[in-house]
Amino acid sequence: MKRAALSALLVPVLLSGCYRVEKPAQAQPGEATPVTRGDGRTLRVFIWSEYIDPDLVKTFEKQNGVRVVLDTFESNEAMLAKLQGGGAQYDIAVPSNYVVQTMIRADLLQPLDRGALPNLKNIAPGFLNAAYDPGNRYSVPYQYAATGLAYNTQRYVPQDTWAEIFGPDDTRTFVLLDDPREVIGAALKYLGFSANTTDVAQLRQARDLLRRVVAKQGFQGFDGGPGTRNKLLARQIDLGQIYVGDLLIATEEDENVQVLLPRQGTTISMDTLVVLRRSPNPELAHRFINFILDADNGAQLSNYTYYATPNAASQPLLDDFLKDIPALNPPAAWLTDGRLDFIGELPSGRPQRLYDRIWTELKSQ
């Protein structure tokens, strides 16, 4: 999910005096925060904006007699650029799963001390040992978002299938995400393939399918989460491909706006916690990660962010509102039977070029 989109959705909630609390002072994105290196009492975290409950930070500070400094970024690319540029040192970063391998190759990460992370046992097995980090040597799951089909029950109630968009019928209006990997990935899942396939024949099938889809009269264009949410609230479209978390504020506003995960499966993006190779305080960094992996703390985190938790021990402790949204909590079997695909890093070469060409063609029509 695009964190900036969620932040935009959270603004009205913050202003309306909901249960959110004032967040502690943070550096602006791209700005360094002076900190004493290696003092064992200051932890520096490089994280997406609005992506941790300030009360959790305060609790960790109080329990450990330390200070936590949060610097923020708005994209994985911005995070990588700052870290590779040799700027200010951080202890922890929060990259998306498909960036972890890039960071490992760039020698930006240090291996985790599993002995210092007893709460790792709380993570659901299906979220461990993923292809982007076999054995979780460098990362642990933090929060995740799946992509689904959104709708307004006052206008249309779909079946739980990508055929609602990718099938031959052309009686429904819909929008697709303005994201190449999500759109191509959804077409691939509908066809029964992996969303990360590098098979040229499979990619050509997805290309041909998408050509037909964007030629439909019901296709209303590409849009981001907030735009799709607003169209659904206004009952302007029947269906929208959307990140599940992007829809939750709309569901609070209008319970008729719902989201489902198609039965063929979908894509999923996991954000992770990593300890940076140049961390001045690696022991404190491990202590913080283990704190986040606690069941109560994991639930408090998701209750604040509206993102899904990979922490199985946290699930019973989530707010009822989050528990009642099946799309936020995919069936455990989906994690092992291939229906949920983590968006992975594509190898360079012909497959990457094919993805690029497919997207360029779709956007030009």
Coordinates of N, CA, C and O in Angstrom, one line a residue, residues 110-179:
Q110 N 22.2 -5.6 8.9 CA 23.0 -6.5 9.7 C 22.1 -7.7 10.0 O 20.9 -7.5 10.2
P111 N 22.6 -8.9 10.1 CA 21.8 -10.0 10.5 C 21.1 -9.8 11.8 O 21.8 -9.2 12.7
L112 N 19.9 -10.3 12.0 CA 19.2 -10.2 13.3 C 19.7 -11.3 14.3 O 20.1 -12.4 13.9
D113 N 19.7 -10.9 15.5 CA 20.0 -11.9 16.6 C 18.7 -12.5 17.0 O 18.0 -11.9 17.8
R114 N 18.4 -13.7 16.5 CA 17.1 -14.3 16.8 C 16.9 -14.5 18.3 O 15.8 -14.5 18.8
G115 N 18.0 -14.7 19.0 CA 17.9 -15.0 20.5 C 17.4 -13.8 21.2 O 16.9 -13.9 22.3
A116 N 17.5 -12.6 20.6 CA 17.1 -11.4 21.3 C 15.6 -11.0 20.9 O 15.1 -10.0 21.3
L117 N 15.0 -11.9 20.1 CA 13.6 -11.7 19.6 C 12.7 -12.8 20.0 O 12.1 -13.5 19.1
P118 N 12.5 -13.1 21.3 CA 11.6 -14.2 21.6 C 10.2 -14.1 21.2 O 9.5 -15.1 20.9
N119 N 9.7 -12.8 21.0 CA 8.4 -12.6 20.6 C 8.1 -12.9 19.1 O 7.0 -12.8 18.6
L120 N 9.2 -13.2 18.4 CA 9.0 -13.6 17.0 C 8.1 -14.8 16.8 O 7.5 -15.0 15.8
K121 N 8.0 -15.5 17.9 CA 7.1 -16.7 17.9 C 5.6 -16.3 17.7 O 4.8 -17.1 17.3
N122 N 5.3 -15.0 17.9 CA 3.9 -14.6 17.8 C 3.5 -14.4 16.3 O 2.3 -14.3 16.0
I123 N 4.5 -14.3 15.4 CA 4.1 -14.0 14.0 C 3.6 -15.3 13.4 O 4.1 -16.4 13.6
A124 N 2.5 -15.2 12.6 CA 1.9 -16.3 12.0 C 2.9 -17.0 11.0 O 3.6 -16.3 10.3
P125 N 2.9 -18.3 11.1 CA 4.0 -19.0 10.3 C 3.9 -18.6 8.8 O 5.0 -18.6 8.1
G126 N 2.8 -18.4 8.2 CA 2.7 -18.0 6.8 C 3.4 -16.8 6.4 O 3.6 -16.5 5.2
F127 N 3.7 -15.9 7.4 CA 4.4 -14.7 7.1 C 5.9 -14.8 7.4 O 6.6 -13.8 7.2
L128 N 6.4 -15.9 7.8 CA 7.8 -16.1 8.1 C 8.4 -16.8 6.9 O 7.8 -17.5 6.1
N129 N 9.8 -16.7 6.8 CA 10.5 -17.5 5.8 C 10.0 -17.2 4.4 O 10.0 -18.0 3.5
A130 N 9.7 -15.9 4.1 CA 9.2 -15.5 2.8 C 10.4 -15.4 1.8 O 11.6 -15.3 2.2
A131 N 10.1 -15.5 0.6 CA 11.1 -15.5 -0.5 C 12.0 -14.3 -0.4 O 13.2 -14.3 -0.8
Y132 N 11.5 -13.1 0.0 CA 12.3 -11.9 0.1 C 13.4 -11.9 1.2 O 14.3 -11.2 1.2
D133 N 13.2 -12.8 2.2 CA 14.2 -13.0 3.3 C 14.1 -14.4 3.9 O 13.5 -14.5 5.0
P134 N 14.6 -15.4 3.2 CA 14.5 -16.8 3.7 C 15.1 -16.9 5.1 O 16.2 -16.4 5.4
G135 N 14.3 -17.5 6.0 CA 14.8 -17.6 7.4 C 14.7 -16.4 8.2 O 15.1 -16.4 9.4
N136 N 14.1 -15.3 7.6 CA 14.1 -14.0 8.4 C 15.4 -13.7 9.0 O 15.5 -13.3 10.1
R137 N 16.4 -13.8 8.2 CA 17.8 -13.5 8.7 C 18.0 -12.0 8.9 O 18.7 -11.6 9.8
Y138 N 17.3 -11.2 8.1 CA 17.5 -9.7 8.2 C 16.2 -8.9 8.5 O 16.4 -7.7 8.9
S139 N 15.1 -9.5 8.5 CA 13.9 -8.7 8.7 C 12.8 -9.5 9.4 O 12.8 -10.7 9.5
V140 N 11.9 -8.7 10.1 CA 10.7 -9.3 10.7 C 9.5 -8.6 10.2 O 9.6 -7.4 9.9
P141 N 8.3 -9.2 10.0 CA 7.1 -8.6 9.5 C 6.6 -7.5 10.5 O 6.7 -7.7 11.7
Y142 N 6.1 -6.4 9.9 CA 5.6 -5.3 10.7 C 4.1 -5.1 10.5 O 3.3 -5.3 11.4
Q143 N 3.7 -4.7 9.3 CA 2.3 -4.5 9.0 C 2.2 -4.8 7.5 O 3.2 -4.8 6.7
Y144 N 1.0 -5.2 7.1 CA 0.8 -5.5 5.7 C -0.5 -5.1 5.2 O -1.4 -4.7 5.9
A145 N -0.6 -5.1 3.8 CA -1.9 -4.7 3.2 C -2.1 -5.6 2.0 O -1.2 -5.8 1.2
A146 N -3.3 -6.1 1.8 CA -3.7 -6.8 0.6 C -4.4 -5.9 -0.3 O -4.9 -4.8 0.1
T147 N -4.6 -6.4 -1.5 CA -5.3 -5.6 -2.5 C -6.6 -6.3 -2.8 O -6.6 -7.6 -3.0
G148 N -7.8 -5.6 -2.8 CA -9.1 -6.3 -3.0 C -10.0 -5.5 -4.0 O -9.5 -4.5 -4.6
L149 N -11.2 -6.0 -4.0 CA -12.3 -5.3 -4.8 C -13.2 -4.6 -3.9 O -13.8 -5.2 -3.0
A150 N -13.4 -3.3 -4.1 CA -14.2 -2.5 -3.2 C -15.5 -2.2 -4.0 O -15.6 -2.1 -5.2
Y151 N -16.6 -2.0 -3.2 CA -17.9 -1.7 -3.8 C -18.8 -1.0 -2.8 O -18.5 -1.0 -1.6
N152 N -19.9 -0.5 -3.2 CA -20.9 0.1 -2.4 C -22.2 -0.7 -2.5 O -22.7 -0.8 -3.6
T153 N -22.6 -1.3 -1.4 CA -23.7 -2.2 -1.5 C -25.0 -1.5 -2.0 O -26.0 -2.2 -2.4
Q154 N -25.1 -0.2 -1.9 CA -26.3 0.5 -2.3 C -26.3 0.6 -3.8 O -27.3 1.1 -4.4
R155 N -25.2 0.2 -4.5 CA -25.1 0.3 -5.9 C -24.9 -1.1 -6.6 O -25.6 -1.4 -7.5
Y156 N -24.0 -1.9 -6.0 CA -23.7 -3.2 -6.6 C -23.1 -4.0 -5.5 O -22.2 -3.6 -4.7
V157 N -23.4 -5.3 -5.5 CA -22.8 -6.3 -4.7 C -22.1 -7.4 -5.5 O -22.8 -8.2 -6.2
P158 N -20.8 -7.5 -5.6 CA -20.1 -8.4 -6.5 C -20.0 -9.8 -5.9 O -20.1 -10.0 -4.7
Q159 N -19.6 -10.7 -6.8 CA -19.2 -12.0 -6.4 C -17.7 -11.9 -6.0 O -17.0 -10.9 -6.4
D160 N -17.2 -12.9 -5.3 CA -15.8 -12.8 -4.8 C -14.8 -13.3 -5.9 O -14.1 -14.3 -5.7
T161 N -14.8 -12.6 -7.0 CA -14.0 -13.1 -8.1 C -13.4 -11.9 -9.0 O -14.2 -11.0 -9.2
W162 N -12.2 -12.1 -9.5 CA -11.7 -11.1 -10.4 C -12.4 -11.1 -11.7 O -12.3 -10.1 -12.5
A163 N -13.3 -12.1 -11.9 CA -14.0 -12.1 -13.2 C -15.0 -10.9 -13.2 O -15.4 -10.5 -14.3
E164 N -15.3 -10.3 -12.1 CA -16.1 -9.1 -12.1 C -15.5 -8.0 -12.9 O -16.2 -7.2 -13.5
I165 N -14.2 -8.0 -13.0 CA -13.5 -7.0 -13.8 C -12.9 -7.6 -15.1 O -13.0 -7.1 -16.2
F166 N -12.2 -8.8 -14.9 CA -11.5 -9.4 -16.0 C -12.3 -10.3 -16.9 O -11.8 -10.7 -17.9
G167 N -13.5 -10.6 -16.5 CA -14.4 -11.5 -17.3 C -14.9 -10.8 -18.5 O -14.7 -9.5 -18.7
P168 N -15.6 -11.5 -19.4 CA -16.1 -10.9 -20.6 C -17.3 -9.9 -20.4 O -17.5 -9.0 -21.3
D169 N -18.0 -9.9 -19.3 CA -19.1 -9.0 -19.1 C -18.7 -7.6 -19.1 O -17.6 -7.2 -18.6
D170 N -19.5 -6.7 -19.7 CA -19.2 -5.3 -19.7 C -20.4 -4.4 -19.3 O -20.8 -3.5 -20.0
T171 N -21.0 -4.8 -18.2 CA -22.1 -4.1 -17.7 C -21.8 -3.3 -16.4 O -22.7 -2.6 -15.9
R172 N -20.6 -3.4 -15.9 CA -20.3 -2.7 -14.6 C -19.2 -1.7 -14.9 O -18.3 -1.8 -15.7
T173 N -19.3 -0.6 -14.1 CA -18.2 0.4 -14.2 C -17.2 0.2 -13.1 O -17.5 -0.3 -12.0
F174 N -15.9 0.4 -13.4 CA -14.9 0.1 -12.5 C -13.6 0.9 -12.7 O -13.5 1.5 -13.8
V175 N -12.8 1.0 -11.7 CA -11.5 1.6 -11.9 C -10.4 0.6 -11.4 O -10.7 -0.2 -10.6
L176 N -9.2 0.8 -12.0 CA -8.1 0.0 -11.6 C -7.1 0.9 -10.8 O -7.0 2.1 -11.1
L177 N -6.3 0.3 -10.0 CA -5.2 1.0 -9.3 C -4.2 1.6 -10.3 O -3.9 1.0 -11.3
D178 N -3.7 2.8 -10.0 CA -2.7 3.4 -10.8 C -1.3 2.9 -10.4 O -0.5 3.6 -9.9
D179 N -1.2 1.5 -10.6 CA 0.1 0.9 -10.1 C 0.3 -0.3 -11.0 O -0.5 -1.3 -11.0

